mmCIF file of C-alpha atoms and ligand atoms in Angstrom:
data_model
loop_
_atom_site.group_PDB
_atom_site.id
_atom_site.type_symbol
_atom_site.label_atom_id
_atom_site.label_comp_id
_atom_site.label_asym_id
_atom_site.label_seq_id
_atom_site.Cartn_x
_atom_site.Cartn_y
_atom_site.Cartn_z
ATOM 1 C CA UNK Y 1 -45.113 34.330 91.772
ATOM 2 C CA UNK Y 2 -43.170 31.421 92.719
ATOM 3 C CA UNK Y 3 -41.730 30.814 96.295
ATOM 4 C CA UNK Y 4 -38.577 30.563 96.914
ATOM 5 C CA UNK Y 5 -36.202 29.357 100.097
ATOM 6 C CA UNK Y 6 -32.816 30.106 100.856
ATOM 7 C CA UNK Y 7 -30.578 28.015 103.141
ATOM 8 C CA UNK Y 8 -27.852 29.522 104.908
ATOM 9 C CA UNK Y 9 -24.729 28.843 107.393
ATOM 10 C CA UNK Y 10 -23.104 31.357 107.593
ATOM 11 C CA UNK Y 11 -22.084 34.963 106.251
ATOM 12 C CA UNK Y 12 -24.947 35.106 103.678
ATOM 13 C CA UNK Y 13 -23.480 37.250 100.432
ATOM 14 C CA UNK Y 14 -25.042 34.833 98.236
ATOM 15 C CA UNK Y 15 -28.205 35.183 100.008
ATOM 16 C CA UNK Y 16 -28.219 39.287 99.932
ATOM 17 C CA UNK Y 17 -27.412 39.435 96.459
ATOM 18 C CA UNK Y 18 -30.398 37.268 95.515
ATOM 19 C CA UNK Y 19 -32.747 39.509 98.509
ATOM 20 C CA UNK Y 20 -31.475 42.634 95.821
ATOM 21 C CA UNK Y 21 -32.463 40.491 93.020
ATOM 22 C CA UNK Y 22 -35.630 39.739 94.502
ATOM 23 C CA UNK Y 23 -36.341 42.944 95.760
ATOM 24 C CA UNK Y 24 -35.289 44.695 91.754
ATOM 25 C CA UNK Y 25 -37.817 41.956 90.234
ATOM 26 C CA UNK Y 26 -35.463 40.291 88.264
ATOM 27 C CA UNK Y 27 -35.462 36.523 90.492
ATOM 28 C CA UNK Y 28 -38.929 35.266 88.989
ATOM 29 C CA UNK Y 29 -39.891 33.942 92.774
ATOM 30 C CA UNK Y 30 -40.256 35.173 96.387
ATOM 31 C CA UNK Y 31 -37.965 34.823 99.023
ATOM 32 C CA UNK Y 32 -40.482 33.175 101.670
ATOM 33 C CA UNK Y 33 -38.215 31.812 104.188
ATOM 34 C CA UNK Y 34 -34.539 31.866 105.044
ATOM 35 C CA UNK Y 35 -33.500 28.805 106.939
ATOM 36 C CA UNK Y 36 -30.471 28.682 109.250
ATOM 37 C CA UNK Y 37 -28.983 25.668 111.305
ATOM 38 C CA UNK Y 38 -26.967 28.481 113.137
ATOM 39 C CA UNK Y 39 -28.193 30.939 115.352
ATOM 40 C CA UNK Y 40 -25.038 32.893 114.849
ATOM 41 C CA UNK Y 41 -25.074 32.950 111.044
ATOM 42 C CA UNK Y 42 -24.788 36.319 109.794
ATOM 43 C CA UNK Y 43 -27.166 35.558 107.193
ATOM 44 C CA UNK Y 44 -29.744 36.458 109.809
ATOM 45 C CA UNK Y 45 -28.982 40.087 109.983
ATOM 46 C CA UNK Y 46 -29.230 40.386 106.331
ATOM 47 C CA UNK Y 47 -33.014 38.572 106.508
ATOM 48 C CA UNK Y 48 -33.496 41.169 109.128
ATOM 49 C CA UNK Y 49 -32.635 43.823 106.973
ATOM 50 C CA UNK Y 50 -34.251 42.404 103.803
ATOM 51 C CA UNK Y 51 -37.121 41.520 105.866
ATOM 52 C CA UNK Y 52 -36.820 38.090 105.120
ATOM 53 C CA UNK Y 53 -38.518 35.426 107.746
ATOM 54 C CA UNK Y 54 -35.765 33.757 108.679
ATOM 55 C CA UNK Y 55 -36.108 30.187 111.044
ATOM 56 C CA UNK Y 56 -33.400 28.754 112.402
ATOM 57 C CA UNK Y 57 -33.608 25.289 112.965
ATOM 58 C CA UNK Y 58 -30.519 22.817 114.990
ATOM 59 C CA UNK Y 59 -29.987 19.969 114.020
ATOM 60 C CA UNK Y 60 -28.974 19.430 117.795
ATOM 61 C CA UNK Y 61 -32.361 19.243 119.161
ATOM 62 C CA UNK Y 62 -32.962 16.104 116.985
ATOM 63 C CA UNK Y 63 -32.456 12.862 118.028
ATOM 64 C CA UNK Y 64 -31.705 11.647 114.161
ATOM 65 C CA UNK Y 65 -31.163 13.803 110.565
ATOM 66 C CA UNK Y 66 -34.431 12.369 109.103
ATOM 67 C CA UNK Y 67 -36.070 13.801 112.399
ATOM 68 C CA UNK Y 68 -34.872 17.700 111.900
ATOM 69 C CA UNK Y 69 -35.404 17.550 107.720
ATOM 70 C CA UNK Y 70 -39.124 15.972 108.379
ATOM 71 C CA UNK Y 71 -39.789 19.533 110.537
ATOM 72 C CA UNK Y 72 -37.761 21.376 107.685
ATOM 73 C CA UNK Y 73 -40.178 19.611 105.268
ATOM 74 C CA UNK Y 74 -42.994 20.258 107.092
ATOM 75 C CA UNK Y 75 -41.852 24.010 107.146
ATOM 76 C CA UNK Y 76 -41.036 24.380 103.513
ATOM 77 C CA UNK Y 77 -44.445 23.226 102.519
ATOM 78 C CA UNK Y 78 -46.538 25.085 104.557
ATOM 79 C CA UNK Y 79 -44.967 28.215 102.701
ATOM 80 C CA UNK Y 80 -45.708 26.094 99.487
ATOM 81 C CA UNK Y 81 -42.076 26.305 98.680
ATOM 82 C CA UNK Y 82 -41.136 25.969 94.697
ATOM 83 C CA UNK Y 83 -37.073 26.033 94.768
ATOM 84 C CA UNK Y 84 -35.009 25.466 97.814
ATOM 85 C CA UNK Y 85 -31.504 27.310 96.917
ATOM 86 C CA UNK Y 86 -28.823 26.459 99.223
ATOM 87 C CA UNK Y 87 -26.596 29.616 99.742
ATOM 88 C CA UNK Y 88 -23.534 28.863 102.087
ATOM 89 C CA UNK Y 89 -25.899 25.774 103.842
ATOM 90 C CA UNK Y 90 -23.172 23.481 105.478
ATOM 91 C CA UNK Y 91 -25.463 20.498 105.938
ATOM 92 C CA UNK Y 92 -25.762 17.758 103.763
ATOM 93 C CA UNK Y 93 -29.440 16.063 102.881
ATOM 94 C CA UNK Y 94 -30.323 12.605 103.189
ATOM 95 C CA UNK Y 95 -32.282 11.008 100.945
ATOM 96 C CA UNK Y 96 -35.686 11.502 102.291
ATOM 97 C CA UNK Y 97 -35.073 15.515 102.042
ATOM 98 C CA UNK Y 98 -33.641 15.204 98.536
ATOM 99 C CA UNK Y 99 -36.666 12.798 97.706
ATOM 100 C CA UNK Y 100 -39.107 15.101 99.083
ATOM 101 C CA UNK Y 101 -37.997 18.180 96.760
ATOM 102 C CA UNK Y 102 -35.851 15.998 93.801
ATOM 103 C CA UNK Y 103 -35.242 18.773 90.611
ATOM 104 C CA UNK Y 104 -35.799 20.911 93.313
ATOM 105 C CA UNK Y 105 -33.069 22.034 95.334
ATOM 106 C CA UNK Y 106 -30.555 23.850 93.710
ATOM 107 C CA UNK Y 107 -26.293 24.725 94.981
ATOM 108 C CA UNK Y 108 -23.643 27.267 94.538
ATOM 109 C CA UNK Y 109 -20.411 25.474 94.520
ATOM 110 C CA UNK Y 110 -17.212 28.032 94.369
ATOM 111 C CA UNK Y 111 -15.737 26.136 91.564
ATOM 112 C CA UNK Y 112 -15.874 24.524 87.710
ATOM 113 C CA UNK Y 113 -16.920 21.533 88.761
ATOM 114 C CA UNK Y 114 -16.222 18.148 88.872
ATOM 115 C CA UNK Y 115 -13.196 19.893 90.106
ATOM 116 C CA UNK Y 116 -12.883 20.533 93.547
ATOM 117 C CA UNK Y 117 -15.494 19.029 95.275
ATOM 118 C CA UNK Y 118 -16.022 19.608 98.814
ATOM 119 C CA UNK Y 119 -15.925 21.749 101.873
ATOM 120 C CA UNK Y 120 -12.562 23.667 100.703
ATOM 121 C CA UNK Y 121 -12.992 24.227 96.731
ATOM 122 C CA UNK Y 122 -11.659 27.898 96.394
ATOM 123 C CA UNK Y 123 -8.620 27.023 98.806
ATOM 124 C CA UNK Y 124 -7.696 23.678 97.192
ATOM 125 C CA UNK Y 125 -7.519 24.787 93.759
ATOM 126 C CA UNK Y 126 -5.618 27.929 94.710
ATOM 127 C CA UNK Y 127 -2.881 25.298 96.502
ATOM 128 C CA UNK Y 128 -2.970 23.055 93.500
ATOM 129 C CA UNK Y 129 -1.809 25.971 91.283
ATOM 130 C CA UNK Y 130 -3.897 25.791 88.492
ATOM 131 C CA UNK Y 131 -4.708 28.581 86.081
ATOM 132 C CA UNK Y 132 -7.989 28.539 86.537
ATOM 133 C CA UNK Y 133 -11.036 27.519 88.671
ATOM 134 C CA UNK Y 134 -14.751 28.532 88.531
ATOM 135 C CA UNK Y 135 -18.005 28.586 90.029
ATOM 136 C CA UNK Y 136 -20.868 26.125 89.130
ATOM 137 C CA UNK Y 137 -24.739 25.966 90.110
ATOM 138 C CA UNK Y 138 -26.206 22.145 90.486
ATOM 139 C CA UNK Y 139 -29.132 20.491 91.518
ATOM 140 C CA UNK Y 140 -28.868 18.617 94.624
ATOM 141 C CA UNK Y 141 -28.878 14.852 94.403
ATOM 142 C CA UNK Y 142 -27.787 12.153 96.778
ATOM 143 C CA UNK Y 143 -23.435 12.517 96.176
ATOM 144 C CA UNK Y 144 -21.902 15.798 97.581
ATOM 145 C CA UNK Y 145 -21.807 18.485 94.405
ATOM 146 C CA UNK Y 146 -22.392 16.328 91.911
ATOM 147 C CA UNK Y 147 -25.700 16.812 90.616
ATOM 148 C CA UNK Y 148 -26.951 18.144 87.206
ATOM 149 C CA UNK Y 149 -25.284 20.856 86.411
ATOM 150 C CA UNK Y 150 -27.465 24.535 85.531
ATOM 151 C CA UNK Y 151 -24.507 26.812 84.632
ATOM 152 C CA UNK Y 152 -21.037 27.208 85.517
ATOM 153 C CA UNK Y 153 -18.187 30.198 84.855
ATOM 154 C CA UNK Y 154 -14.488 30.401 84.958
ATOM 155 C CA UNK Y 155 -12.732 32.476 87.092
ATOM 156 C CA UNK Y 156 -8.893 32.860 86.155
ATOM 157 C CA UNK Y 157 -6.121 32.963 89.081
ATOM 158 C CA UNK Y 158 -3.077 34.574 88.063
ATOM 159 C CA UNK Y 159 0.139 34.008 89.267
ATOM 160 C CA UNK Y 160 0.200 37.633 91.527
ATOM 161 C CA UNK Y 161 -3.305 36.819 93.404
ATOM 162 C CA UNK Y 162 -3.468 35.889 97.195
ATOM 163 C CA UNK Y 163 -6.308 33.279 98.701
ATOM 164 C CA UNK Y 164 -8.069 36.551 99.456
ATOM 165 C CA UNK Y 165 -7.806 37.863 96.191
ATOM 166 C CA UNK Y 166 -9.150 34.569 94.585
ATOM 167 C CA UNK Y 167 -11.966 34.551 96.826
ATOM 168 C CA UNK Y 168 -13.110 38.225 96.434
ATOM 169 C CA UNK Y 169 -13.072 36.974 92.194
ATOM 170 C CA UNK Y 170 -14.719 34.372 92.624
ATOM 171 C CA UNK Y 171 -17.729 35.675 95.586
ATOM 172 C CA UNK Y 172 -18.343 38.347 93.058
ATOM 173 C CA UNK Y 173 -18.901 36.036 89.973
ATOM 174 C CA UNK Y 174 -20.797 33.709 92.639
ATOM 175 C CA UNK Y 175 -23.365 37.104 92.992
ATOM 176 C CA UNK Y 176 -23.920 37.436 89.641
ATOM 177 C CA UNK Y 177 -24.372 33.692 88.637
ATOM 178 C CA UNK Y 178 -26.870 32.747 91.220
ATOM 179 C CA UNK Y 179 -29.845 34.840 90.575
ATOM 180 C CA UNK Y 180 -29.323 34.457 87.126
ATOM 181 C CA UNK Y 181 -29.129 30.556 86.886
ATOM 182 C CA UNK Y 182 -31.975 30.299 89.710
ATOM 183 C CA UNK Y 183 -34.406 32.715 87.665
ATOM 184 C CA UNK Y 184 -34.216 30.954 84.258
ATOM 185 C CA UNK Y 185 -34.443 27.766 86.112
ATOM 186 C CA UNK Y 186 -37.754 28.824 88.350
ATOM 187 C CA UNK Y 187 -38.937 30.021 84.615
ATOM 188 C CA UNK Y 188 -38.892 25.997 83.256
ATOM 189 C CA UNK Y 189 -40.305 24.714 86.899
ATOM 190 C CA UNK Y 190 -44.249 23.590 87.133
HETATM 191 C C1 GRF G 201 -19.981 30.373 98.669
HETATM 192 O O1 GRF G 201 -18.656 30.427 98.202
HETATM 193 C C2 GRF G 201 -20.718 29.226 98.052
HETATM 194 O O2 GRF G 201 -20.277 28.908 96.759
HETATM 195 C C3 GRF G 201 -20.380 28.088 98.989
HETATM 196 O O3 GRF G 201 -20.353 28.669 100.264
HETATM 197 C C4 GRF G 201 -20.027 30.052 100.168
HETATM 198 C C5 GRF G 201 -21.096 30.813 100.879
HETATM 199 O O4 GRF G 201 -20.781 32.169 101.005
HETATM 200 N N1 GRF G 201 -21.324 27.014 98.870
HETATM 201 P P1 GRF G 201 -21.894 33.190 101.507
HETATM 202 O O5 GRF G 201 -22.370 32.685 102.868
HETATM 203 O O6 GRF G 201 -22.994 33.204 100.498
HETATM 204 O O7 GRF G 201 -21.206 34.511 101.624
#
Protein backbone atom coordinates (compact mmCIF):
# COMPACT_ATOMS: atom_id res chain seq x y z
CA UNK A 1 0.00 0.00 0.00
CA UNK A 2 1.36 3.24 -0.88
CA UNK A 3 1.82 6.19 1.63
CA UNK A 4 0.32 9.03 1.33
CA UNK A 5 0.62 12.80 3.03
CA UNK A 6 -1.76 15.43 3.22
CA UNK A 7 -0.90 19.11 3.78
CA UNK A 8 -3.26 21.32 5.34
CA UNK A 9 -3.97 25.14 6.48
CA UNK A 10 -6.83 25.35 7.36
CA UNK A 11 -10.55 23.93 7.50
CA UNK A 12 -9.59 20.52 5.99
CA UNK A 13 -12.86 19.29 3.74
CA UNK A 14 -10.57 18.22 1.15
CA UNK A 15 -8.60 16.36 3.59
CA UNK A 16 -11.81 14.46 5.29
CA UNK A 17 -13.20 13.51 2.14
CA UNK A 18 -9.99 11.76 1.08
CA UNK A 19 -9.68 10.21 5.21
CA UNK A 20 -13.48 8.62 3.92
CA UNK A 21 -11.87 7.61 0.78
CA UNK A 22 -9.11 6.12 2.49
CA UNK A 23 -10.91 4.66 5.13
CA UNK A 24 -13.81 2.96 2.15
CA UNK A 25 -10.55 1.57 0.24
CA UNK A 26 -11.07 3.30 -2.75
CA UNK A 27 -7.62 5.97 -2.43
CA UNK A 28 -4.96 3.19 -3.47
CA UNK A 29 -2.50 4.68 -0.52
CA UNK A 30 -2.42 5.40 3.25
CA UNK A 31 -2.87 8.49 4.86
CA UNK A 32 0.49 8.42 7.04
CA UNK A 33 0.81 11.89 8.12
CA UNK A 34 -1.17 15.11 8.03
CA UNK A 35 1.05 18.12 8.12
CA UNK A 36 -0.08 21.54 9.37
CA UNK A 37 1.88 24.95 9.51
CA UNK A 38 -1.07 26.05 11.85
CA UNK A 39 -1.77 24.94 15.13
CA UNK A 40 -5.24 26.29 14.79
CA UNK A 41 -6.14 24.59 11.51
CA UNK A 42 -9.22 22.75 11.81
CA UNK A 43 -7.84 20.11 9.77
CA UNK A 44 -6.45 18.83 13.04
CA UNK A 45 -9.68 17.85 14.58
CA UNK A 46 -10.61 15.94 11.58
CA UNK A 47 -6.96 13.89 11.84
CA UNK A 48 -8.10 13.48 15.35
CA UNK A 49 -11.17 12.01 14.42
CA UNK A 50 -9.85 10.02 11.42
CA UNK A 51 -7.02 9.08 13.51
CA UNK A 52 -4.69 10.54 11.31
CA UNK A 53 -1.02 11.56 12.85
CA UNK A 54 -1.10 14.87 12.30
CA UNK A 55 2.43 17.24 12.90
CA UNK A 56 2.29 20.59 12.84
CA UNK A 57 5.24 22.24 11.88
CA UNK A 58 5.84 26.64 11.86
CA UNK A 59 7.53 27.93 9.66
CA UNK A 60 8.23 30.60 12.48
CA UNK A 61 10.66 28.63 14.38
CA UNK A 62 12.96 28.64 11.28
CA UNK A 63 15.44 30.96 10.67
CA UNK A 64 15.06 30.42 6.60
CA UNK A 65 12.24 28.31 4.27
CA UNK A 66 14.92 25.77 3.14
CA UNK A 67 15.51 25.28 7.01
CA UNK A 68 11.66 24.23 7.98
CA UNK A 69 11.12 22.07 4.40
CA UNK A 70 14.67 20.17 5.16
CA UNK A 71 12.77 18.98 8.73
CA UNK A 72 9.50 18.49 6.57
CA UNK A 73 11.72 16.36 4.26
CA UNK A 74 13.27 14.66 6.79
CA UNK A 75 9.69 13.87 8.19
CA UNK A 76 8.10 12.77 4.99
CA UNK A 77 10.75 10.20 4.43
CA UNK A 78 10.98 8.61 7.49
CA UNK A 79 7.20 7.62 6.86
CA UNK A 80 8.55 6.61 3.31
CA UNK A 81 6.09 8.99 1.85
CA UNK A 82 4.89 8.15 -1.98
CA UNK A 83 2.49 11.32 -2.85
CA UNK A 84 2.44 14.50 -0.92
CA UNK A 85 -1.25 16.01 -1.73
CA UNK A 86 -1.61 19.49 -0.71
CA UNK A 87 -5.25 20.02 0.58
CA UNK A 88 -5.90 23.76 1.58
CA UNK A 89 -1.71 24.08 2.34
CA UNK A 90 -1.13 27.95 2.13
CA UNK A 91 2.63 27.71 1.79
CA UNK A 92 4.45 27.78 -1.22
CA UNK A 93 7.70 25.30 -1.86
CA UNK A 94 10.99 26.31 -2.87
CA UNK A 95 12.86 24.53 -5.06
CA UNK A 96 14.76 22.24 -2.88
CA UNK A 97 11.21 20.79 -1.51
CA UNK A 98 9.82 20.53 -5.03
CA UNK A 99 13.26 18.90 -6.08
CA UNK A 100 13.20 16.55 -3.32
CA UNK A 101 9.62 15.02 -4.28
CA UNK A 102 9.39 16.40 -8.30
CA UNK A 103 6.14 14.23 -10.03
CA UNK A 104 5.42 14.00 -6.62
CA UNK A 105 3.42 16.50 -5.01
CA UNK A 106 0.16 16.93 -6.23
CA UNK A 107 -2.70 20.41 -5.75
CA UNK A 108 -6.33 21.13 -5.66
CA UNK A 109 -6.81 24.45 -7.20
CA UNK A 110 -10.70 25.72 -6.98
CA UNK A 111 -10.72 26.51 -10.59
CA UNK A 112 -10.27 25.47 -14.61
CA UNK A 113 -7.09 26.46 -14.74
CA UNK A 114 -4.83 28.59 -16.26
CA UNK A 115 -7.66 30.69 -15.14
CA UNK A 116 -7.55 32.13 -11.94
CA UNK A 117 -4.47 31.53 -10.47
CA UNK A 118 -3.80 32.39 -7.02
CA UNK A 119 -4.82 32.82 -3.45
CA UNK A 120 -8.54 34.06 -4.43
CA UNK A 121 -9.64 31.76 -7.55
CA UNK A 122 -13.36 30.99 -6.57
CA UNK A 123 -13.89 34.80 -5.56
CA UNK A 124 -12.19 36.33 -8.62
CA UNK A 125 -13.94 34.48 -11.18
CA UNK A 126 -17.28 34.95 -9.44
CA UNK A 127 -16.41 39.05 -9.65
CA UNK A 128 -15.29 38.70 -13.22
CA UNK A 129 -18.76 37.32 -14.16
CA UNK A 130 -18.04 34.57 -16.19
CA UNK A 131 -20.30 31.63 -16.89
CA UNK A 132 -18.26 29.29 -15.75
CA UNK A 133 -15.20 28.30 -13.61
CA UNK A 134 -13.87 24.88 -12.43
CA UNK A 135 -11.67 22.97 -10.34
CA UNK A 136 -8.29 21.47 -11.51
CA UNK A 137 -5.69 18.95 -9.82
CA UNK A 138 -1.77 19.70 -10.80
CA UNK A 139 1.46 18.61 -9.92
CA UNK A 140 3.48 21.01 -8.09
CA UNK A 141 6.37 22.61 -9.90
CA UNK A 142 8.39 25.71 -9.25
CA UNK A 143 5.44 28.68 -10.64
CA UNK A 144 2.31 29.00 -8.36
CA UNK A 145 -0.57 26.48 -9.99
CA UNK A 146 0.88 25.92 -12.95
CA UNK A 147 2.13 22.56 -13.10
CA UNK A 148 1.03 19.50 -15.21
CA UNK A 149 -2.24 19.23 -15.12
CA UNK A 150 -4.05 15.48 -13.79
CA UNK A 151 -7.75 16.37 -14.29
CA UNK A 152 -9.87 19.28 -14.16
CA UNK A 153 -14.01 19.86 -14.11
CA UNK A 154 -16.30 22.69 -14.80
CA UNK A 155 -18.45 24.05 -12.46
CA UNK A 156 -21.19 26.46 -14.01
CA UNK A 157 -22.21 29.84 -12.06
CA UNK A 158 -25.48 31.04 -12.97
CA UNK A 159 -26.62 34.33 -12.91
CA UNK A 160 -28.97 33.71 -9.40
CA UNK A 161 -25.87 32.16 -7.29
CA UNK A 162 -24.18 34.10 -4.35
CA UNK A 163 -20.14 33.72 -3.50
CA UNK A 164 -21.50 31.19 -1.02
CA UNK A 165 -23.42 29.39 -3.36
CA UNK A 166 -20.44 29.14 -5.86
CA UNK A 167 -18.28 27.92 -3.26
CA UNK A 168 -20.57 25.20 -1.75
CA UNK A 169 -20.59 23.96 -5.99
CA UNK A 170 -17.50 24.04 -6.35
CA UNK A 171 -16.09 22.39 -2.51
CA UNK A 172 -18.40 19.60 -3.41
CA UNK A 173 -16.98 18.88 -6.97
CA UNK A 174 -13.45 19.61 -5.20
CA UNK A 175 -14.53 16.22 -2.83
CA UNK A 176 -15.23 14.19 -5.48
CA UNK A 177 -12.28 15.10 -7.86
CA UNK A 178 -9.49 14.70 -5.43
CA UNK A 179 -9.55 11.15 -4.40
CA UNK A 180 -10.34 10.24 -7.69
CA UNK A 181 -7.47 12.05 -9.63
CA UNK A 182 -4.96 11.17 -6.61
CA UNK A 183 -5.91 7.30 -6.78
CA UNK A 184 -5.43 6.77 -10.55
CA UNK A 185 -2.38 8.84 -10.26
CA UNK A 186 -0.77 6.75 -7.08
CA UNK A 187 -1.87 3.66 -9.54
CA UNK A 188 0.93 4.93 -12.47
CA UNK A 189 3.59 5.99 -9.52
CA UNK A 190 6.82 3.53 -8.87
C1 LIG B 1 -9.93 24.37 -1.58
O1 LIG B 1 -10.85 25.17 -2.27
C2 LIG B 1 -8.75 24.04 -2.44
O2 LIG B 1 -9.06 23.97 -3.80
C3 LIG B 1 -7.84 25.23 -2.19
O3 LIG B 1 -8.02 25.54 -0.83
C4 LIG B 1 -9.31 25.12 -0.40
C5 LIG B 1 -9.12 24.26 0.80
O4 LIG B 1 -10.33 23.94 1.42
N1 LIG B 1 -6.48 24.93 -2.53
P1 LIG B 1 -10.37 22.83 2.56
O5 LIG B 1 -9.38 23.28 3.64
O6 LIG B 1 -9.97 21.53 1.94
O7 LIG B 1 -11.77 22.82 3.07
Amino acid sequence: MKSLAVFCSGVGSNFEALCEAAEKNKLGARITVMVSDDPGAFALKRAAKHGIPAVVLSPKLFKTREDYEKVVVQLLKSQKVDLVALAGFMRIFSSYFIRAFRGRIVNIHPSYLPAFKGAHAIRDAFEAGVKETGVTVHLVNEKVDSGKILDQEKVKISPRDTLADLEKRIHAVEHKLYPKTLRSYLKQLK
